[in-house]
PDB file of C-alpha atoms in Angstrom:
ATOM      1  CA  MET I   1       0.044  -0.045  -0.120  1.00 48.00           C
ATOM      2  CA  PHE I   2       2.787   2.504   0.806  1.00 44.00           C
ATOM      3  CA  ASN I   3       4.578   1.862  -2.407  1.00 59.00           C
ATOM      4  CA  LYS I   4       1.457   2.054  -4.367  1.00 60.00           C
ATOM      5  CA  PHE I   5       0.586   5.526  -2.962  1.00 56.00           C
ATOM      6  CA  PHE I   6       4.139   6.720  -3.780  1.00 51.00           C
ATOM      7  CA  GLN I   7       3.779   5.907  -7.386  1.00 60.00           C
ATOM      8  CA  ASN I   8       1.736   9.259  -7.371  1.00 53.00           C
ATOM      9  CA  THR I   9       4.944  11.139  -7.299  1.00 64.00           C
ATOM     10  CA  ARG I  10       5.451  10.044 -10.883  1.00 59.00           C
ATOM     11  CA  LYS I  11       1.857  10.662 -12.092  1.00 68.00           C
ATOM     12  CA  PRO I  12      -0.762  11.592  -9.489  1.00 70.00           C
ATOM     13  CA  ILE I  13      -4.112   9.822  -9.955  1.00 69.00           C
ATOM     14  CA  GLY I  14      -7.353   9.540  -7.947  1.00 75.00           C
ATOM     15  CA  TYR I  15      -7.744  10.548  -4.410  1.00 62.00           C
ATOM     16  CA  GLY I  16      -4.068   9.365  -3.711  1.00 73.00           C
ATOM     17  CA  GLY I  17      -2.871  11.673  -6.228  1.00 64.00           C
ATOM     18  CA  SER I  18      -4.793  14.564  -4.832  1.00 75.00           C
ATOM     19  CA  LEU I  19      -3.228  13.994  -1.513  1.00 70.00           C
ATOM     20  CA  MET I  20       0.299  13.585  -2.991  1.00 70.00           C
ATOM     21  CA  VAL I  21      -0.087  16.943  -5.033  1.00 73.00           C
ATOM     22  CA  ASN I  22      -0.976  18.721  -1.688  1.00 69.00           C
ATOM     23  CA  MET I  23       2.069  17.086   0.039  1.00 72.00           C
ATOM     24  CA  MET I  24       4.402  17.965  -2.721  1.00 73.00           C
ATOM     25  CA  ASN I  25       3.269  21.683  -2.556  1.00 75.00           C
ATOM     26  CA  ILE I  26       4.265  21.738   0.971  1.00 77.00           C
ATOM     27  CA  GLY I  27       7.151  19.293   1.112  1.00 74.00           C
ATOM     28  CA  HIS I  28       8.913  20.913  -1.793  1.00 82.00           C
ATOM     29  CA  LYS I  29       8.542  24.431  -0.412  1.00 88.00           C
ATOM     30  CA  SER I  30      12.159  24.694   0.791  1.00 90.00           C
ATOM     31  CA  LEU I  31      13.746  23.249  -2.574  1.00 92.00           C
ATOM     32  CA  SER I  32      11.508  25.571  -4.484  1.00 93.00           C
ATOM     33  CA  LYS I  33      12.804  28.564  -2.602  1.00 94.00           C
ATOM     34  CA  TRP I  34      16.388  27.520  -3.080  1.00 95.00           C
ATOM     35  CA  GLY I  35      15.774  26.925  -6.668  1.00 95.00           C
ATOM     36  CA  HIS I  36      14.335  30.377  -7.141  1.00 96.00           C
ATOM     37  CA  SER I  37      17.351  31.951  -5.496  1.00 96.00           C
ATOM     38  CA  HIS I  38      19.461  31.149  -8.503  1.00 96.00           C
ATOM     39  CA  ILE I  39      17.356  32.995 -10.982  1.00 96.00           C
ATOM     40  CA  SER I  40      16.212  36.643 -11.469  1.00 96.00           C
ATOM     41  CA  PRO I  41      13.267  36.769 -13.900  1.00 97.00           C
ATOM     42  CA  GLY I  42      12.373  40.063 -15.178  1.00 97.00           C
ATOM     43  CA  LEU I  43       8.863  41.622 -14.016  1.00 98.00           C
ATOM     44  CA  ASP I  44       7.642  40.934 -17.539  1.00 98.00           C
ATOM     45  CA  ALA I  45       9.169  37.497 -18.171  1.00 98.00           C
ATOM     46  CA  ASN I  46       7.160  34.770 -19.714  1.00 98.00           C
ATOM     47  CA  VAL I  47       7.724  31.484 -17.782  1.00 98.00           C
ATOM     48  CA  LEU I  48       6.910  27.892 -18.451  1.00 98.00           C
ATOM     49  CA  ASP I  49       6.955  25.402 -15.526  1.00 98.00           C
ATOM     50  CA  ILE I  50       7.211  21.803 -16.828  1.00 98.00           C
ATOM     51  CA  GLY I  51       5.541  19.130 -14.546  1.00 96.00           C
ATOM     52  CA  CYS I  52       3.915  21.870 -12.577  1.00 95.00           C
ATOM     53  CA  GLY I  53       2.223  19.601 -10.057  1.00 93.00           C
ATOM     54  CA  GLY I  54       0.151  21.353  -7.462  1.00 93.00           C
ATOM     55  CA  GLY I  55       0.878  24.930  -9.146  1.00 95.00           C
ATOM     56  CA  ALA I  56       2.983  26.214  -5.999  1.00 95.00           C
ATOM     57  CA  ASN I  57       5.786  27.311  -8.404  1.00 96.00           C
ATOM     58  CA  LEU I  58       3.480  28.920 -10.749  1.00 97.00           C
ATOM     59  CA  LEU I  59       2.051  31.177  -7.883  1.00 97.00           C
ATOM     60  CA  LEU I  60       5.786  32.055  -6.994  1.00 97.00           C
ATOM     61  CA  PHE I  61       6.472  33.321 -10.575  1.00 98.00           C
ATOM     62  CA  LEU I  62       3.299  35.118 -10.933  1.00 98.00           C
ATOM     63  CA  LYS I  63       4.347  37.187  -7.914  1.00 97.00           C
ATOM     64  CA  ARG I  64       7.826  37.626  -9.174  1.00 98.00           C
ATOM     65  CA  CYS I  65       6.675  38.503 -12.732  1.00 98.00           C
ATOM     66  CA  PRO I  66       3.757  40.690 -12.317  1.00 98.00           C
ATOM     67  CA  LYS I  67       3.802  41.921 -15.886  1.00 98.00           C
ATOM     68  CA  GLY I  68       4.606  38.611 -17.477  1.00 98.00           C
ATOM     69  CA  LYS I  69       2.739  35.422 -18.224  1.00 98.00           C
ATOM     70  CA  VAL I  70       3.233  32.161 -16.485  1.00 98.00           C
ATOM     71  CA  CYS I  71       2.368  28.793 -17.934  1.00 98.00           C
ATOM     72  CA  GLY I  72       2.232  25.268 -16.429  1.00 98.00           C
ATOM     73  CA  ILE I  73       2.100  21.880 -18.119  1.00 98.00           C
ATOM     74  CA  ASP I  74       1.624  18.527 -16.494  1.00 96.00           C
ATOM     75  CA  TYR I  75       0.509  15.089 -17.796  1.00 93.00           C
ATOM     76  CA  SER I  76      -1.448  14.467 -14.901  1.00 94.00           C
ATOM     77  CA  PRO I  77      -5.019  15.576 -15.002  1.00 93.00           C
ATOM     78  CA  VAL I  78      -5.109  15.755 -11.092  1.00 93.00           C
ATOM     79  CA  SER I  79      -2.089  17.987 -11.152  1.00 95.00           C
ATOM     80  CA  VAL I  80      -3.686  20.290 -13.682  1.00 96.00           C
ATOM     81  CA  LYS I  81      -6.814  20.490 -11.743  1.00 94.00           C
ATOM     82  CA  HIS I  82      -5.119  21.455  -8.607  1.00 94.00           C
ATOM     83  CA  SER I  83      -2.575  24.018 -10.515  1.00 96.00           C
ATOM     84  CA  GLN I  84      -5.774  25.704 -12.044  1.00 97.00           C
ATOM     85  CA  LYS I  85      -7.516  25.875  -8.585  1.00 95.00           C
ATOM     86  CA  LYS I  86      -4.616  27.286  -6.876  1.00 96.00           C
ATOM     87  CA  ASN I  87      -3.948  30.035  -9.554  1.00 97.00           C
ATOM     88  CA  ARG I  88      -7.700  30.557 -10.639  1.00 97.00           C
ATOM     89  CA  ARG I  89      -7.443  34.327 -10.023  1.00 97.00           C
ATOM     90  CA  TYR I  90      -4.411  34.809 -12.312  1.00 98.00           C
ATOM     91  CA  ILE I  91      -5.946  32.454 -15.021  1.00 98.00           C
ATOM     92  CA  GLU I  92      -9.167  34.641 -14.892  1.00 98.00           C
ATOM     93  CA  GLU I  93      -6.769  37.705 -15.296  1.00 97.00           C
ATOM     94  CA  GLY I  94      -5.239  36.162 -18.406  1.00 97.00           C
ATOM     95  CA  ARG I  95      -1.753  36.106 -16.777  1.00 98.00           C
ATOM     96  CA  CYS I  96      -1.683  32.280 -16.254  1.00 98.00           C
ATOM     97  CA  GLU I  97      -2.821  29.099 -18.014  1.00 98.00           C
ATOM     98  CA  VAL I  98      -2.272  25.448 -17.186  1.00 98.00           C
ATOM     99  CA  LYS I  99      -2.450  22.775 -19.645  1.00 97.00           C
ATOM    100  CA  LEU I 100      -2.465  18.980 -19.944  1.00 97.00           C
ATOM    101  CA  GLY I 101       0.520  17.886 -22.067  1.00 95.00           C
ATOM    102  CA  ASP I 102       3.709  16.016 -22.405  1.00 94.00           C
ATOM    103  CA  VAL I 103       7.200  17.314 -22.343  1.00 96.00           C
ATOM    104  CA  SER I 104       8.195  15.336 -25.144  1.00 95.00           C
ATOM    105  CA  LYS I 105       5.694  17.417 -27.384  1.00 96.00           C
ATOM    106  CA  LEU I 106       5.279  20.936 -25.758  1.00 97.00           C
ATOM    107  CA  PRO I 107       2.118  22.492 -27.027  1.00 96.00           C
ATOM    108  CA  TYR I 108       3.832  25.935 -27.598  1.00 97.00           C
ATOM    109  CA  GLY I 109       5.498  27.696 -30.586  1.00 97.00           C
ATOM    110  CA  ASP I 110       9.187  28.400 -30.963  1.00 98.00           C
ATOM    111  CA  ASN I 111      10.877  31.069 -29.007  1.00 98.00           C
ATOM    112  CA  ILE I 112       8.192  31.904 -26.471  1.00 98.00           C
ATOM    113  CA  PHE I 113       9.541  31.755 -23.006  1.00 98.00           C
ATOM    114  CA  ASP I 114      12.243  33.806 -21.152  1.00 98.00           C
ATOM    115  CA  PHE I 115      12.547  30.984 -18.547  1.00 98.00           C
ATOM    116  CA  ALA I 116      11.650  27.352 -18.453  1.00 98.00           C
ATOM    117  CA  THR I 117      11.828  25.371 -15.118  1.00 98.00           C
ATOM    118  CA  ALA I 118      11.694  21.760 -14.016  1.00 98.00           C
ATOM    119  CA  PHE I 119      11.273  21.208 -10.381  1.00 96.00           C
ATOM    120  CA  GLU I 120      11.587  17.467  -9.232  1.00 93.00           C
ATOM    121  CA  THR I 121      10.299  16.197 -12.423  1.00 94.00           C
ATOM    122  CA  ILE I 122      13.135  14.896 -14.947  1.00 96.00           C
ATOM    123  CA  TYR I 123      13.364  11.910 -12.843  1.00 93.00           C
ATOM    124  CA  PHE I 124      10.188  10.608 -14.936  1.00 92.00           C
ATOM    125  CA  TRP I 125      10.779  12.068 -18.424  1.00 95.00           C
ATOM    126  CA  PRO I 126      11.253   9.092 -20.673  1.00 89.00           C
ATOM    127  CA  ASN I 127      13.500  10.586 -23.108  1.00 93.00           C
ATOM    128  CA  LEU I 128      15.764  13.338 -21.811  1.00 96.00           C
ATOM    129  CA  GLU I 129      17.283  14.385 -25.006  1.00 96.00           C
ATOM    130  CA  GLU I 130      14.202  14.744 -26.736  1.00 96.00           C
ATOM    131  CA  ALA I 131      12.638  16.571 -24.011  1.00 97.00           C
ATOM    132  CA  PHE I 132      15.562  19.009 -23.833  1.00 98.00           C
ATOM    133  CA  LYS I 133      15.151  19.582 -27.418  1.00 98.00           C
ATOM    134  CA  GLN I 134      11.408  20.738 -26.814  1.00 98.00           C
ATOM    135  CA  VAL I 135      12.554  22.992 -23.933  1.00 98.00           C
ATOM    136  CA  TYR I 136      15.312  24.503 -26.144  1.00 98.00           C
ATOM    137  CA  ARG I 137      12.809  25.119 -29.046  1.00 98.00           C
ATOM    138  CA  VAL I 138      10.230  26.930 -27.001  1.00 98.00           C
ATOM    139  CA  LEU I 139      12.799  29.181 -25.283  1.00 98.00           C
ATOM    140  CA  LYS I 140      13.695  32.604 -26.627  1.00 98.00           C
ATOM    141  CA  SER I 141      17.396  33.266 -27.630  1.00 98.00           C
ATOM    142  CA  GLY I 142      19.201  33.994 -24.421  1.00 98.00           C
ATOM    143  CA  GLY I 143      16.414  32.237 -22.292  1.00 98.00           C
ATOM    144  CA  TYR I 144      17.256  30.134 -19.472  1.00 98.00           C
ATOM    145  CA  PHE I 145      16.277  26.499 -18.516  1.00 98.00           C
ATOM    146  CA  MET I 146      16.477  25.569 -14.818  1.00 98.00           C
ATOM    147  CA  ILE I 147      16.460  22.069 -13.421  1.00 98.00           C
ATOM    148  CA  CYS I 148      16.021  21.706  -9.704  1.00 97.00           C
ATOM    149  CA  ASN I 149      16.177  18.280  -7.987  1.00 94.00           C
ATOM    150  CA  GLU I 150      16.253  17.044  -4.493  1.00 89.00           C
ATOM    151  CA  ILE I 151      17.955  13.823  -5.435  1.00 81.00           C
ATOM    152  CA  SER I 152      21.029  13.985  -7.691  1.00 78.00           C
ATOM    153  CA  ASP I 153      23.361  11.236  -6.043  1.00 72.00           C
ATOM    154  CA  SER I 154      22.473   7.628  -6.763  1.00 60.00           C
ATOM    155  CA  GLU I 155      24.456   6.580  -3.722  1.00 55.00           C
ATOM    156  CA  ASN I 156      22.047   8.413  -1.439  1.00 57.00           C
ATOM    157  CA  ASP I 157      18.887   7.521  -3.627  1.00 62.00           C
ATOM    158  CA  GLN I 158      16.299   5.691  -1.589  1.00 63.00           C
ATOM    159  CA  TRP I 159      13.257   6.252  -4.070  1.00 60.00           C
ATOM    160  CA  SER I 160      14.012   4.912  -7.631  1.00 65.00           C
ATOM    161  CA  GLN I 161      13.773   1.292  -6.466  1.00 65.00           C
ATOM    162  CA  ARG I 162      10.317   2.011  -5.040  1.00 65.00           C
ATOM    163  CA  ILE I 163       8.790   4.429  -7.855  1.00 71.00           C
ATOM    164  CA  ASN I 164       8.371   2.794 -11.208  1.00 76.00           C
ATOM    165  CA  GLY I 165      10.062   4.801 -14.048  1.00 72.00           C
ATOM    166  CA  MET I 166      12.227   6.990 -11.854  1.00 87.00           C
ATOM    167  CA  HIS I 167      15.720   7.757 -12.708  1.00 86.00           C
ATOM    168  CA  VAL I 168      18.183   9.754 -10.681  1.00 89.00           C
ATOM    169  CA  TYR I 169      20.652  11.912 -12.675  1.00 92.00           C
ATOM    170  CA  SER I 170      23.778  13.631 -11.730  1.00 91.00           C
ATOM    171  CA  ALA I 171      25.184  16.988 -13.157  1.00 92.00           C
ATOM    172  CA  ASP I 172      27.853  14.987 -14.890  1.00 93.00           C
ATOM    173  CA  THR I 173      25.166  13.028 -16.747  1.00 94.00           C
ATOM    174  CA  LEU I 174      22.982  16.129 -17.597  1.00 96.00           C
ATOM    175  CA  TYR I 175      25.794  18.573 -18.826  1.00 97.00           C
ATOM    176  CA  PRO I 176      26.679  16.592 -22.082  1.00 97.00           C
ATOM    177  CA  LEU I 177      23.077  16.119 -22.917  1.00 97.00           C
ATOM    178  CA  LEU I 178      22.337  19.965 -22.459  1.00 98.00           C
ATOM    179  CA  GLN I 179      25.577  21.004 -24.365  1.00 98.00           C
ATOM    180  CA  ARG I 180      24.828  18.640 -27.208  1.00 97.00           C
ATOM    181  CA  ILE I 181      21.435  20.285 -27.904  1.00 97.00           C
ATOM    182  CA  GLY I 182      22.998  23.678 -27.893  1.00 98.00           C
ATOM    183  CA  PHE I 183      22.678  24.919 -24.396  1.00 98.00           C
ATOM    184  CA  VAL I 184      25.513  27.200 -23.181  1.00 98.00           C
ATOM    185  CA  ASN I 185      26.850  28.961 -19.922  1.00 98.00           C
ATOM    186  CA  LEU I 186      25.906  25.946 -17.853  1.00 98.00           C
ATOM    187  CA  LYS I 187      26.121  26.521 -14.075  1.00 97.00           C
ATOM    188  CA  LYS I 188      25.397  24.234 -11.043  1.00 96.00           C
ATOM    189  CA  ASP I 189      24.866  24.478  -7.547  1.00 96.00           C
ATOM    190  CA  ILE I 190      24.861  21.146  -5.504  1.00 92.00           C
ATOM    191  CA  ILE I 191      24.055  20.498  -1.822  1.00 87.00           C
ATOM    192  CA  LYS I 192      26.335  18.011  -0.275  1.00 73.00           C
ATOM    193  CA  ASN I 193      25.281  14.503  -0.037  1.00 65.00           C
ATOM    194  CA  GLY I 194      23.048  14.788  -2.976  1.00 58.00           C
ATOM    195  CA  LYS I 195      20.287  16.692  -1.143  1.00 73.00           C
ATOM    196  CA  GLY I 196      19.835  19.330  -3.832  1.00 88.00           C
ATOM    197  CA  MET I 197      20.966  20.090  -7.400  1.00 94.00           C
ATOM    198  CA  CYS I 198      20.210  23.201  -9.356  1.00 97.00           C
ATOM    199  CA  ILE I 199      21.538  23.562 -12.889  1.00 97.00           C
ATOM    200  CA  ILE I 200      21.038  26.618 -15.187  1.00 98.00           C
ATOM    201  CA  ALA I 201      21.450  26.455 -19.044  1.00 98.00           C
ATOM    202  CA  GLN I 202      21.122  29.209 -21.506  1.00 98.00           C
ATOM    203  CA  LYS I 203      19.817  28.976 -25.039  1.00 98.00           C
ATOM    204  CA  SER I 204      22.518  30.308 -27.347  1.00 94.00           C
TER     205      SER I 204
END
């Protein structure tokens, strides 16, 4: 039962998924704050949060970018519903939208966003290289992609054996993929013992 419930970290479904989404909004708060400290989006920045979960990061960006637009995408209908509810005011104002979709085929045109973010989600992307190509495509020239994960060290990973389809990636694994696609000016910040990793990459 315990392991079944935690499958909802990959794709929240049903009542258990609703509980998980609420738990993630609370449990990831400190990691999110740490990740946000690495970037300085403009007041009018257009932002895409991929795997937006319960919508907490969307709300943070909406407050940081009061003249911009913030979009979220998730492949879980439960997550989309929660994100839409949490950010209803801004959706009604036209400053936010949340879509059901897949990172392997982002439903946006080219050169749209100043920032794209992925908080605690690339663990579950089935084809990282193709996903990163999609992120690169929707970013404006000079735009930034931020990856923020709590787990980046396989030796300290206690979850991938419990959660189907979860893969832990180190910065050494991600850097070559990002560079091959065309990202430049890569920077990383890693908390000791694999308790946090933030990577910033810029579209050339």
